[in-house]
PDB file of C-alpha atoms in Angstrom:
ATOM      1  CA  MET A 604      85.088  80.297 234.726  1.00 58.00           C
ATOM      2  CA  ASN A 605      85.722  84.000 234.125  1.00 85.00           C
ATOM      3  CA  PHE A 606      83.526  86.729 235.604  1.00 87.00           C
ATOM      4  CA  THR A 607      81.520  87.317 232.405  1.00 91.00           C
ATOM      5  CA  ARG A 608      80.663  83.640 232.039  1.00 91.00           C
ATOM      6  CA  LEU A 609      79.698  83.564 235.709  1.00 91.00           C
ATOM      7  CA  LYS A 610      77.275  86.460 235.195  1.00 93.00           C
ATOM      8  CA  GLU A 611      75.786  84.689 232.177  1.00 93.00           C
ATOM      9  CA  PHE A 612      75.311  81.514 234.200  1.00 92.00           C
ATOM     10  CA  LEU A 613      73.732  83.394 237.109  1.00 91.00           C
ATOM     11  CA  ALA A 614      71.370  85.215 234.725  1.00 93.00           C
ATOM     12  CA  VAL A 615      70.067  81.906 233.328  1.00 92.00           C
ATOM     13  CA  LEU A 616      69.917  80.388 236.811  1.00 90.00           C
ATOM     14  CA  PHE A 617      67.928  83.315 238.194  1.00 89.00           C
ATOM     15  CA  VAL A 618      65.524  83.770 235.279  1.00 89.00           C
ATOM     16  CA  PHE A 619      64.771  80.125 234.605  1.00 87.00           C
ATOM     17  CA  THR A 620      64.459  79.194 238.279  1.00 86.00           C
ATOM     18  CA  ILE A 621      62.019  82.060 238.882  1.00 86.00           C
ATOM     19  CA  PHE A 622      59.781  81.002 235.993  1.00 85.00           C
ATOM     20  CA  LEU A 623      60.067  77.241 236.478  1.00 81.00           C
ATOM     21  CA  PHE A 624      59.445  77.245 240.224  1.00 83.00           C
ATOM     22  CA  SER A 625      57.220  80.338 240.545  1.00 85.00           C
ATOM     23  CA  PRO A 626      54.432  78.512 242.494  1.00 84.00           C
ATOM     24  CA  ILE A 627      56.933  77.163 245.029  1.00 86.00           C
ATOM     25  CA  ILE A 628      58.760  80.495 245.291  1.00 86.00           C
ATOM     26  CA  THR A 629      55.466  82.314 245.863  1.00 86.00           C
ATOM     27  CA  LEU A 630      54.592  79.902 248.683  1.00 89.00           C
ATOM     28  CA  ILE A 631      58.038  80.244 250.271  1.00 89.00           C
ATOM     29  CA  ILE A 632      57.827  84.060 250.178  1.00 89.00           C
ATOM     30  CA  PHE A 633      54.400  83.918 251.795  1.00 89.00           C
ATOM     31  CA  ILE A 634      55.651  81.639 254.588  1.00 92.00           C
ATOM     32  CA  LEU A 635      58.807  83.678 255.238  1.00 91.00           C
ATOM     33  CA  LEU A 636      56.969  87.012 255.342  1.00 90.00           C
ATOM     34  CA  SER A 637      54.310  85.536 257.611  1.00 90.00           C
ATOM     35  CA  TRP A 638      56.909  84.046 259.958  1.00 90.00           C
ATOM     36  CA  PHE A 639      59.396  86.907 260.181  1.00 86.00           C
ATOM     37  CA  TRP A 640      57.114  89.880 259.594  1.00 87.00           C
ATOM     38  CA  SER A 641      53.355  89.639 260.074  1.00 87.00           C
ATOM     39  CA  PHE A 642      50.872  86.999 258.950  1.00 89.00           C
ATOM     40  CA  PRO A 643      47.842  89.372 258.824  1.00 90.00           C
ATOM     41  CA  ILE A 644      49.725  91.979 256.778  1.00 89.00           C
ATOM     42  CA  THR A 645      51.200  89.332 254.472  1.00 90.00           C
ATOM     43  CA  LEU A 646      47.790  87.734 253.936  1.00 90.00           C
ATOM     44  CA  THR A 647      46.267  91.137 253.243  1.00 92.00           C
ATOM     45  CA  LEU A 648      48.964  91.965 250.679  1.00 90.00           C
ATOM     46  CA  PHE A 649      48.486  88.654 248.902  1.00 89.00           C
ATOM     47  CA  LEU A 650      44.706  89.077 248.885  1.00 92.00           C
ATOM     48  CA  LEU A 651      45.081  92.590 247.478  1.00 92.00           C
ATOM     49  CA  TYR A 652      47.358  91.269 244.757  1.00 89.00           C
ATOM     50  CA  GLY A 653      44.809  88.543 244.031  1.00 88.00           C
ATOM     51  CA  CYS A 654      42.177  91.251 243.620  1.00 90.00           C
ATOM     52  CA  TRP A 655      44.504  93.118 241.274  1.00 87.00           C
ATOM     53  CA  ILE A 656      44.969  89.984 239.139  1.00 86.00           C
ATOM     54  CA  TYR A 657      41.195  89.624 238.916  1.00 87.00           C
ATOM     55  CA  PHE A 658      40.737  93.290 238.026  1.00 89.00           C
ATOM     56  CA  ASP A 659      43.558  93.062 235.467  1.00 86.00           C
ATOM     57  CA  ARG A 660      42.580  89.563 234.288  1.00 84.00           C
ATOM     58  CA  HIS A 661      42.217  90.522 230.628  1.00 86.00           C
ATOM     59  CA  ALA A 662      45.712  92.027 230.330  1.00 86.00           C
ATOM     60  CA  ASP A 663      47.232  88.738 229.183  1.00 86.00           C
ATOM     61  CA  SER A 664      44.764  88.412 226.312  1.00 86.00           C
ATOM     62  CA  GLN A 665      44.285  92.051 225.308  1.00 81.00           C
ATOM     63  CA  GLU A 666      46.380  95.208 225.373  1.00 73.00           C
ATOM     64  CA  GLY A 667      48.746  94.029 228.085  1.00 77.00           C
ATOM     65  CA  ARG A 668      51.861  96.066 228.752  1.00 85.00           C
ATOM     66  CA  TRP A 669      55.127  96.751 226.971  1.00 90.00           C
ATOM     67  CA  SER A 670      58.427  97.945 228.371  1.00 92.00           C
ATOM     68  CA  ASP A 671      61.383  98.576 226.071  1.00 93.00           C
ATOM     69  CA  ARG A 672      63.482  99.267 229.150  1.00 94.00           C
ATOM     70  CA  LEU A 673      62.779  95.831 230.613  1.00 94.00           C
ATOM     71  CA  ARG A 674      63.356  94.092 227.272  1.00 95.00           C
ATOM     72  CA  GLN A 675      66.768  95.783 227.032  1.00 95.00           C
ATOM     73  CA  LEU A 676      68.040  95.124 230.559  1.00 94.00           C
ATOM     74  CA  SER A 677      71.593  93.801 230.821  1.00 95.00           C
ATOM     75  CA  ILE A 678      70.320  90.581 232.425  1.00 95.00           C
ATOM     76  CA  CYS A 679      68.593  89.814 229.108  1.00 96.00           C
ATOM     77  CA  THR A 680      71.918  90.167 227.310  1.00 96.00           C
ATOM     78  CA  TYR A 681      73.686  87.911 229.812  1.00 96.00           C
ATOM     79  CA  PHE A 682      70.849  85.392 229.419  1.00 96.00           C
ATOM     80  CA  THR A 683      71.147  85.225 225.627  1.00 97.00           C
ATOM     81  CA  ASN A 684      74.971  85.254 225.652  1.00 97.00           C
ATOM     82  CA  TYR A 685      75.035  82.203 227.920  1.00 96.00           C
ATOM     83  CA  PHE A 686      74.174  79.828 225.056  1.00 96.00           C
ATOM     84  CA  PRO A 687      74.624  82.073 222.961  1.00 97.00           C
ATOM     85  CA  LEU A 688      71.407  82.853 221.083  1.00 97.00           C
ATOM     86  CA  LYS A 689      71.506  84.422 217.627  1.00 97.00           C
ATOM     87  CA  LEU A 690      68.659  85.864 215.545  1.00 98.00           C
ATOM     88  CA  VAL A 691      68.923  85.783 211.734  1.00 97.00           C
ATOM     89  CA  LYS A 692      66.686  87.691 209.325  1.00 97.00           C
ATOM     90  CA  THR A 693      65.849  86.333 205.887  1.00 95.00           C
ATOM     91  CA  GLU A 694      63.683  89.199 204.644  1.00 94.00           C
ATOM     92  CA  ASP A 695      62.358  92.566 205.810  1.00 95.00           C
ATOM     93  CA  LEU A 696      58.863  92.654 207.295  1.00 96.00           C
ATOM     94  CA  ASP A 697      56.327  95.343 206.440  1.00 95.00           C
ATOM     95  CA  PRO A 698      55.177  97.079 209.668  1.00 95.00           C
ATOM     96  CA  LYS A 699      51.814  97.756 208.006  1.00 95.00           C
ATOM     97  CA  ARG A 700      50.922  94.075 208.264  1.00 95.00           C
ATOM     98  CA  ASN A 701      50.359  91.639 211.125  1.00 96.00           C
ATOM     99  CA  TYR A 702      52.204  88.325 211.372  1.00 97.00           C
ATOM    100  CA  ILE A 703      52.039  84.870 212.899  1.00 97.00           C
ATOM    101  CA  PHE A 704      55.517  83.464 213.542  1.00 98.00           C
ATOM    102  CA  GLY A 705      55.453  79.668 213.679  1.00 97.00           C
ATOM    103  CA  TYR A 706      58.334  78.740 215.981  1.00 97.00           C
ATOM    104  CA  HIS A 707      59.980  75.295 215.596  1.00 95.00           C
ATOM    105  CA  PRO A 708      61.002  73.133 217.356  1.00 95.00           C
ATOM    106  CA  HIS A 709      59.640  73.428 220.882  1.00 93.00           C
ATOM    107  CA  GLY A 710      62.703  71.849 222.451  1.00 89.00           C
ATOM    108  CA  SER A 711      62.581  71.244 226.177  1.00 88.00           C
ATOM    109  CA  CYS A 712      61.850  74.856 227.163  1.00 89.00           C
ATOM    110  CA  SER A 713      61.861  77.062 224.011  1.00 93.00           C
ATOM    111  CA  PHE A 714      64.814  79.165 225.111  1.00 95.00           C
ATOM    112  CA  GLY A 715      65.315  80.474 221.592  1.00 95.00           C
ATOM    113  CA  ALA A 716      61.768  81.809 221.471  1.00 96.00           C
ATOM    114  CA  SER A 717      62.093  83.442 224.888  1.00 95.00           C
ATOM    115  CA  GLY A 718      65.482  85.056 224.350  1.00 96.00           C
ATOM    116  CA  ASN A 719      64.921  86.236 220.779  1.00 97.00           C
ATOM    117  CA  PHE A 720      61.311  87.420 220.966  1.00 97.00           C
ATOM    118  CA  ALA A 721      60.606  88.245 224.625  1.00 96.00           C
ATOM    119  CA  THR A 722      63.739  90.404 224.920  1.00 97.00           C
ATOM    120  CA  ASP A 723      65.635  92.733 222.606  1.00 97.00           C
ATOM    121  CA  ALA A 724      69.012  91.265 223.508  1.00 97.00           C
ATOM    122  CA  THR A 725      69.463  89.787 220.017  1.00 97.00           C
ATOM    123  CA  TYR A 726      68.409  93.094 218.387  1.00 96.00           C
ATOM    124  CA  PHE A 727      64.949  92.152 217.149  1.00 97.00           C
ATOM    125  CA  SER A 728      63.935  95.831 217.010  1.00 96.00           C
ATOM    126  CA  ARG A 729      66.892  96.631 214.727  1.00 96.00           C
ATOM    127  CA  LEU A 730      66.344  93.658 212.432  1.00 97.00           C
ATOM    128  CA  PHE A 731      62.583  94.215 212.227  1.00 97.00           C
ATOM    129  CA  PRO A 732      61.877  97.899 212.975  1.00 96.00           C
ATOM    130  CA  ASN A 733      58.344  98.812 214.063  1.00 96.00           C
ATOM    131  CA  ILE A 734      57.385  95.139 214.546  1.00 97.00           C
ATOM    132  CA  ARG A 735      56.268  94.100 218.047  1.00 95.00           C
ATOM    133  CA  PRO A 736      56.815  90.421 218.864  1.00 96.00           C
ATOM    134  CA  HIS A 737      54.415  88.801 221.323  1.00 96.00           C
ATOM    135  CA  LEU A 738      55.543  85.461 222.714  1.00 96.00           C
ATOM    136  CA  MET A 739      52.347  83.432 223.151  1.00 95.00           C
ATOM    137  CA  THR A 740      52.611  81.215 226.233  1.00 92.00           C
ATOM    138  CA  LEU A 741      50.502  79.138 228.600  1.00 88.00           C
ATOM    139  CA  ARG A 742      48.010  80.657 231.048  1.00 85.00           C
ATOM    140  CA  PRO A 743      49.595  79.357 234.304  1.00 83.00           C
ATOM    141  CA  GLN A 744      52.575  81.668 233.730  1.00 84.00           C
ATOM    142  CA  PHE A 745      50.236  84.631 234.290  1.00 87.00           C
ATOM    143  CA  LEU A 746      48.820  83.422 237.598  1.00 84.00           C
ATOM    144  CA  PHE A 747      51.739  84.124 239.916  1.00 83.00           C
ATOM    145  CA  PRO A 748      53.378  87.318 241.211  1.00 81.00           C
ATOM    146  CA  PHE A 749      56.561  88.535 239.547  1.00 80.00           C
ATOM    147  CA  THR A 750      56.386  86.184 236.552  1.00 88.00           C
ATOM    148  CA  ARG A 751      53.028  87.644 235.499  1.00 90.00           C
ATOM    149  CA  GLU A 752      54.175  91.255 235.600  1.00 90.00           C
ATOM    150  CA  ILE A 753      57.487  90.439 233.917  1.00 92.00           C
ATOM    151  CA  LEU A 754      55.852  88.514 231.075  1.00 93.00           C
ATOM    152  CA  LEU A 755      53.272  91.225 230.429  1.00 93.00           C
ATOM    153  CA  SER A 756      55.984  93.894 230.293  1.00 93.00           C
ATOM    154  CA  LEU A 757      58.021  91.772 227.881  1.00 94.00           C
ATOM    155  CA  GLY A 758      55.054  91.680 225.490  1.00 93.00           C
ATOM    156  CA  ALA A 759      54.029  88.069 226.148  1.00 94.00           C
ATOM    157  CA  ARG A 760      50.394  87.008 225.873  1.00 93.00           C
ATOM    158  CA  TYR A 761      48.247  84.024 226.764  1.00 91.00           C
ATOM    159  CA  VAL A 762      48.112  81.685 223.769  1.00 92.00           C
ATOM    160  CA  SER A 763      44.373  81.605 223.150  1.00 91.00           C
ATOM    161  CA  ARG A 764      42.120  82.374 220.224  1.00 91.00           C
ATOM    162  CA  GLN A 765      40.833  85.474 222.036  1.00 91.00           C
ATOM    163  CA  SER A 766      44.369  86.849 222.452  1.00 92.00           C
ATOM    164  CA  CYS A 767      45.278  86.174 218.840  1.00 93.00           C
ATOM    165  CA  GLU A 768      42.089  87.744 217.502  1.00 93.00           C
ATOM    166  CA  TYR A 769      42.615  90.840 219.640  1.00 93.00           C
ATOM    167  CA  LEU A 770      46.089  91.444 218.209  1.00 93.00           C
ATOM    168  CA  LEU A 771      45.313  90.431 214.624  1.00 93.00           C
ATOM    169  CA  SER A 772      42.027  92.312 214.268  1.00 89.00           C
ATOM    170  CA  GLY A 773      43.721  95.526 213.136  1.00 81.00           C
ATOM    171  CA  ASN A 774      41.751  97.528 215.701  1.00 82.00           C
ATOM    172  CA  HIS A 775      44.907  97.938 217.768  1.00 83.00           C
ATOM    173  CA  GLY A 776      47.371  98.861 215.079  1.00 85.00           C
ATOM    174  CA  GLN A 777      49.552  96.872 212.718  1.00 91.00           C
ATOM    175  CA  GLY A 778      53.024  95.438 213.089  1.00 94.00           C
ATOM    176  CA  HIS A 779      52.123  92.764 215.637  1.00 95.00           C
ATOM    177  CA  ALA A 780      53.996  89.454 215.382  1.00 96.00           C
ATOM    178  CA  LEU A 781      52.441  86.595 217.332  1.00 97.00           C
ATOM    179  CA  VAL A 782      55.150  84.046 218.152  1.00 97.00           C
ATOM    180  CA  ILE A 783      53.463  80.664 218.569  1.00 97.00           C
ATOM    181  CA  VAL A 784      55.404  77.492 219.390  1.00 96.00           C
ATOM    182  CA  ILE A 785      53.301  75.364 217.071  1.00 96.00           C
ATOM    183  CA  GLY A 786      54.282  71.887 218.270  1.00 92.00           C
ATOM    184  CA  GLY A 787      53.481  72.639 221.892  1.00 89.00           C
ATOM    185  CA  MET A 788      54.174  70.240 224.741  1.00 85.00           C
ATOM    186  CA  ARG A 789      53.648  67.181 222.534  1.00 88.00           C
ATOM    187  CA  GLU A 790      56.819  67.993 220.653  1.00 90.00           C
ATOM    188  CA  ILE A 791      58.935  67.586 223.785  1.00 85.00           C
ATOM    189  CA  TYR A 792      58.367  63.833 223.668  1.00 85.00           C
ATOM    190  CA  LEU A 793      59.469  63.662 220.027  1.00 86.00           C
ATOM    191  CA  ILE A 794      63.019  64.882 220.687  1.00 84.00           C
ATOM    192  CA  GLN A 795      65.549  62.383 219.307  1.00 80.00           C
ATOM    193  CA  HIS A 796      69.259  62.379 218.561  1.00 73.00           C
ATOM    194  CA  ASN A 797      70.199  63.371 214.986  1.00 76.00           C
ATOM    195  CA  SER A 798      66.627  64.181 213.926  1.00 82.00           C
ATOM    196  CA  ILE A 799      64.101  66.972 214.359  1.00 92.00           C
ATOM    197  CA  HIS A 800      60.496  65.847 214.649  1.00 93.00           C
ATOM    198  CA  LEU A 801      57.911  68.619 214.321  1.00 95.00           C
ATOM    199  CA  TYR A 802      54.343  67.999 215.461  1.00 94.00           C
ATOM    200  CA  LEU A 803      52.652  69.965 212.711  1.00 95.00           C
ATOM    201  CA  LYS A 804      50.384  67.890 210.466  1.00 93.00           C
ATOM    202  CA  LYS A 805      47.380  68.276 212.778  1.00 92.00           C
ATOM    203  CA  ARG A 806      48.156  71.844 213.860  1.00 94.00           C
ATOM    204  CA  LYS A 807      45.955  73.998 211.639  1.00 95.00           C
ATOM    205  CA  GLY A 808      44.383  76.521 214.018  1.00 94.00           C
ATOM    206  CA  PHE A 809      47.091  79.108 213.360  1.00 96.00           C
ATOM    207  CA  VAL A 810      46.515  78.723 209.607  1.00 97.00           C
ATOM    208  CA  LYS A 811      42.791  79.365 210.008  1.00 96.00           C
ATOM    209  CA  LEU A 812      43.552  82.494 212.038  1.00 96.00           C
ATOM    210  CA  ALA A 813      45.896  83.743 209.342  1.00 96.00           C
ATOM    211  CA  LEU A 814      43.185  83.333 206.724  1.00 97.00           C
ATOM    212  CA  GLU A 815      40.431  84.939 208.805  1.00 96.00           C
ATOM    213  CA  TYR A 816      42.525  88.034 209.558  1.00 96.00           C
ATOM    214  CA  GLY A 817      44.820  88.215 206.543  1.00 95.00           C
ATOM    215  CA  ALA A 818      47.912  87.781 208.708  1.00 96.00           C
ATOM    216  CA  SER A 819      51.162  86.747 207.059  1.00 97.00           C
ATOM    217  CA  LEU A 820      52.622  83.404 208.131  1.00 98.00           C
ATOM    218  CA  VAL A 821      56.338  83.347 208.929  1.00 98.00           C
ATOM    219  CA  PRO A 822      58.154  80.024 209.497  1.00 98.00           C
ATOM    220  CA  VAL A 823      60.876  80.194 212.144  1.00 98.00           C
ATOM    221  CA  ILE A 824      63.446  77.482 212.860  1.00 97.00           C
ATOM    222  CA  SER A 825      65.879  77.373 215.776  1.00 96.00           C
ATOM    223  CA  PHE A 826      68.975  75.302 215.086  1.00 96.00           C
ATOM    224  CA  GLY A 827      70.236  73.903 218.398  1.00 94.00           C
ATOM    225  CA  GLU A 828      67.017  74.203 220.439  1.00 94.00           C
ATOM    226  CA  ASN A 829      66.787  70.421 220.898  1.00 92.00           C
ATOM    227  CA  GLU A 830      70.437  70.153 221.945  1.00 92.00           C
ATOM    228  CA  LEU A 831      70.204  72.173 225.174  1.00 92.00           C
ATOM    229  CA  TYR A 832      69.541  69.109 227.327  1.00 89.00           C
ATOM    230  CA  ARG A 833      70.769  65.554 227.374  1.00 86.00           C
ATOM    231  CA  ARG A 834      68.053  62.896 227.320  1.00 81.00           C
ATOM    232  CA  TYR A 835      67.911  60.067 229.842  1.00 79.00           C
ATOM    233  CA  LYS A 836      64.997  57.729 229.095  1.00 72.00           C
ATOM    234  CA  ASN A 837      63.227  60.678 227.460  1.00 74.00           C
ATOM    235  CA  ILE A 838      63.824  62.893 230.518  1.00 77.00           C
ATOM    236  CA  PRO A 839      65.691  66.148 229.785  1.00 79.00           C
ATOM    237  CA  TRP A 840      68.725  66.749 231.992  1.00 80.00           C
ATOM    238  CA  GLY A 841      71.042  69.727 231.980  1.00 77.00           C
ATOM    239  CA  ARG A 842      73.233  71.187 234.732  1.00 80.00           C
ATOM    240  CA  LEU A 843      73.162  71.478 238.538  1.00 75.00           C
ATOM    241  CA  LEU A 844      71.500  69.237 241.109  1.00 64.00           C
ATOM    242  CA  PHE A 845      68.031  69.319 239.555  1.00 74.00           C
ATOM    243  CA  GLY A 846      69.314  69.275 235.983  1.00 76.00           C
ATOM    244  CA  HIS A 847      67.076  72.195 235.037  1.00 83.00           C
ATOM    245  CA  ILE A 848      69.775  74.576 233.807  1.00 89.00           C
ATOM    246  CA  PRO A 849      70.397  74.170 230.052  1.00 93.00           C
ATOM    247  CA  LEU A 850      73.764  73.305 228.563  1.00 92.00           C
ATOM    248  CA  ARG A 851      75.960  75.980 226.968  1.00 94.00           C
ATOM    249  CA  ARG A 852      75.260  75.279 223.321  1.00 94.00           C
ATOM    250  CA  PRO A 853      74.597  77.805 220.533  1.00 96.00           C
ATOM    251  CA  VAL A 854      71.074  78.315 219.234  1.00 97.00           C
ATOM    252  CA  THR A 855      70.544  80.127 215.924  1.00 97.00           C
ATOM    253  CA  THR A 856      66.988  81.223 215.177  1.00 98.00           C
ATOM    254  CA  VAL A 857      66.258  81.887 211.510  1.00 98.00           C
ATOM    255  CA  VAL A 858      63.170  83.926 210.632  1.00 98.00           C
ATOM    256  CA  GLY A 859      61.998  82.866 207.185  1.00 96.00           C
ATOM    257  CA  LYS A 860      60.234  84.703 204.380  1.00 97.00           C
ATOM    258  CA  PRO A 861      56.624  85.702 205.095  1.00 97.00           C
ATOM    259  CA  ILE A 862      53.776  83.960 203.309  1.00 97.00           C
ATOM    260  CA  HIS A 863      51.320  86.749 202.612  1.00 95.00           C
ATOM    261  CA  VAL A 864      47.708  85.694 203.067  1.00 95.00           C
ATOM    262  CA  ASP A 865      44.565  87.236 201.619  1.00 93.00           C
ATOM    263  CA  LYS A 866      41.809  87.778 204.163  1.00 93.00           C
ATOM    264  CA  ASN A 867      39.055  85.164 204.049  1.00 93.00           C
ATOM    265  CA  LEU A 868      36.389  85.477 206.737  1.00 92.00           C
ATOM    266  CA  ASN A 869      34.954  82.026 206.046  1.00 93.00           C
ATOM    267  CA  PRO A 870      37.779  79.747 204.908  1.00 94.00           C
ATOM    268  CA  THR A 871      36.840  76.249 203.833  1.00 94.00           C
ATOM    269  CA  SER A 872      38.737  73.166 204.945  1.00 94.00           C
ATOM    270  CA  GLU A 873      40.297  73.089 201.468  1.00 95.00           C
ATOM    271  CA  ASP A 874      41.533  76.686 201.915  1.00 95.00           C
ATOM    272  CA  ILE A 875      43.059  75.789 205.264  1.00 96.00           C
ATOM    273  CA  ASP A 876      44.690  72.593 203.978  1.00 96.00           C
ATOM    274  CA  GLN A 877      46.149  74.386 200.967  1.00 96.00           C
ATOM    275  CA  LEU A 878      47.743  77.158 203.044  1.00 97.00           C
ATOM    276  CA  HIS A 879      48.867  74.628 205.664  1.00 97.00           C
ATOM    277  CA  GLN A 880      50.681  72.616 202.990  1.00 97.00           C
ATOM    278  CA  LYS A 881      52.266  75.784 201.611  1.00 97.00           C
ATOM    279  CA  TYR A 882      53.504  76.648 205.109  1.00 97.00           C
ATOM    280  CA  ILE A 883      55.021  73.176 205.571  1.00 97.00           C
ATOM    281  CA  GLN A 884      56.814  73.424 202.223  1.00 96.00           C
ATOM    282  CA  SER A 885      58.179  76.866 203.145  1.00 97.00           C
ATOM    283  CA  LEU A 886      59.357  75.528 206.495  1.00 97.00           C
ATOM    284  CA  GLU A 887      61.106  72.562 204.887  1.00 96.00           C
ATOM    285  CA  GLN A 888      62.809  74.839 202.363  1.00 96.00           C
ATOM    286  CA  LEU A 889      63.984  77.134 205.161  1.00 97.00           C
ATOM    287  CA  TYR A 890      65.492  74.170 206.985  1.00 96.00           C
ATOM    288  CA  GLU A 891      67.187  72.688 203.910  1.00 95.00           C
ATOM    289  CA  PHE A 892      68.652  76.045 202.902  1.00 95.00           C
ATOM    290  CA  ASN A 893      70.178  76.742 206.332  1.00 96.00           C
ATOM    291  CA  LYS A 894      70.989  73.373 207.898  1.00 95.00           C
ATOM    292  CA  HIS A 895      74.576  73.171 206.589  1.00 95.00           C
ATOM    293  CA  LYS A 896      75.353  76.728 207.703  1.00 94.00           C
ATOM    294  CA  TYR A 897      74.673  75.869 211.334  1.00 94.00           C
ATOM    295  CA  GLY A 898      76.055  72.350 211.512  1.00 92.00           C
ATOM    296  CA  PHE A 899      72.845  70.390 211.029  1.00 92.00           C
ATOM    297  CA  GLY A 900      73.522  68.904 207.610  1.00 89.00           C
ATOM    298  CA  HIS A 901      73.377  65.397 209.117  1.00 90.00           C
ATOM    299  CA  VAL A 902      70.097  66.013 210.975  1.00 90.00           C
ATOM    300  CA  LYS A 903      66.876  64.937 209.269  1.00 90.00           C
ATOM    301  CA  LEU A 904      63.708  67.010 209.540  1.00 92.00           C
ATOM    302  CA  GLU A 905      60.476  65.043 209.904  1.00 92.00           C
ATOM    303  CA  ILE A 906      56.948  66.448 210.005  1.00 93.00           C
ATOM    304  CA  VAL A 907      54.533  64.319 212.033  1.00 92.00           C
TER     305      VAL A 907
END
């Protein structure tokens, strides 16, 4: 292993371990500071930080924070080069519109979504100038020190209707791209060899949002996302003792053509179903057009 590959491995080890085990790490830091420094001071600091989280509790669903410097740190580049991750543009996006990126598949940990949209290491800002991607993730990630502040600075938001409405309303500018992993946790259990199963038929909330706010829908497919872990009795296993480090396998994320949507404040179920079907067809076309380019010609796409 040369020095560059070692740095790439350490970047993934550090970042993923911090996020995956943040509750345990927070507890260990509290115990160590209490034991070797001062329990009263440590407790006071943690209580003060808890007060700050309460005071700043709406940051993950409203304006949040954004740091180009953090998104462009060298550790982000080492992280994405580990696999490596690659971002491919199909069509330019108009910065005067807002977008909902439907990311597929979830994979075991959505590394493609994190590396391509929560950092600028794969040159998102050059491919899509004046577009701000917001990776929409689960609330627990915003409850712990370090991970909360990092995620907010990377542009991530809590995946809730309130967060989406805040960004899509147009009251806070245009050019927002909400990156939603549509299949969610359920899709993890659908991972199979030589097939991609997308949990999508019953996922229509993002379509309703697009209609209500006139946001363009953009299908996104990551080729290789499901291949980052081996599966043992449906349990993902990668590298190291705990098997939590992903394998070194390329992931290519293709951002499809936007489906422009006319604003409809009160969409009917027929309106939602029609746009939902159009999105599925666009997603299937994106997959069929690109699968041979990235070595997935033998892999069948199934919508469930």
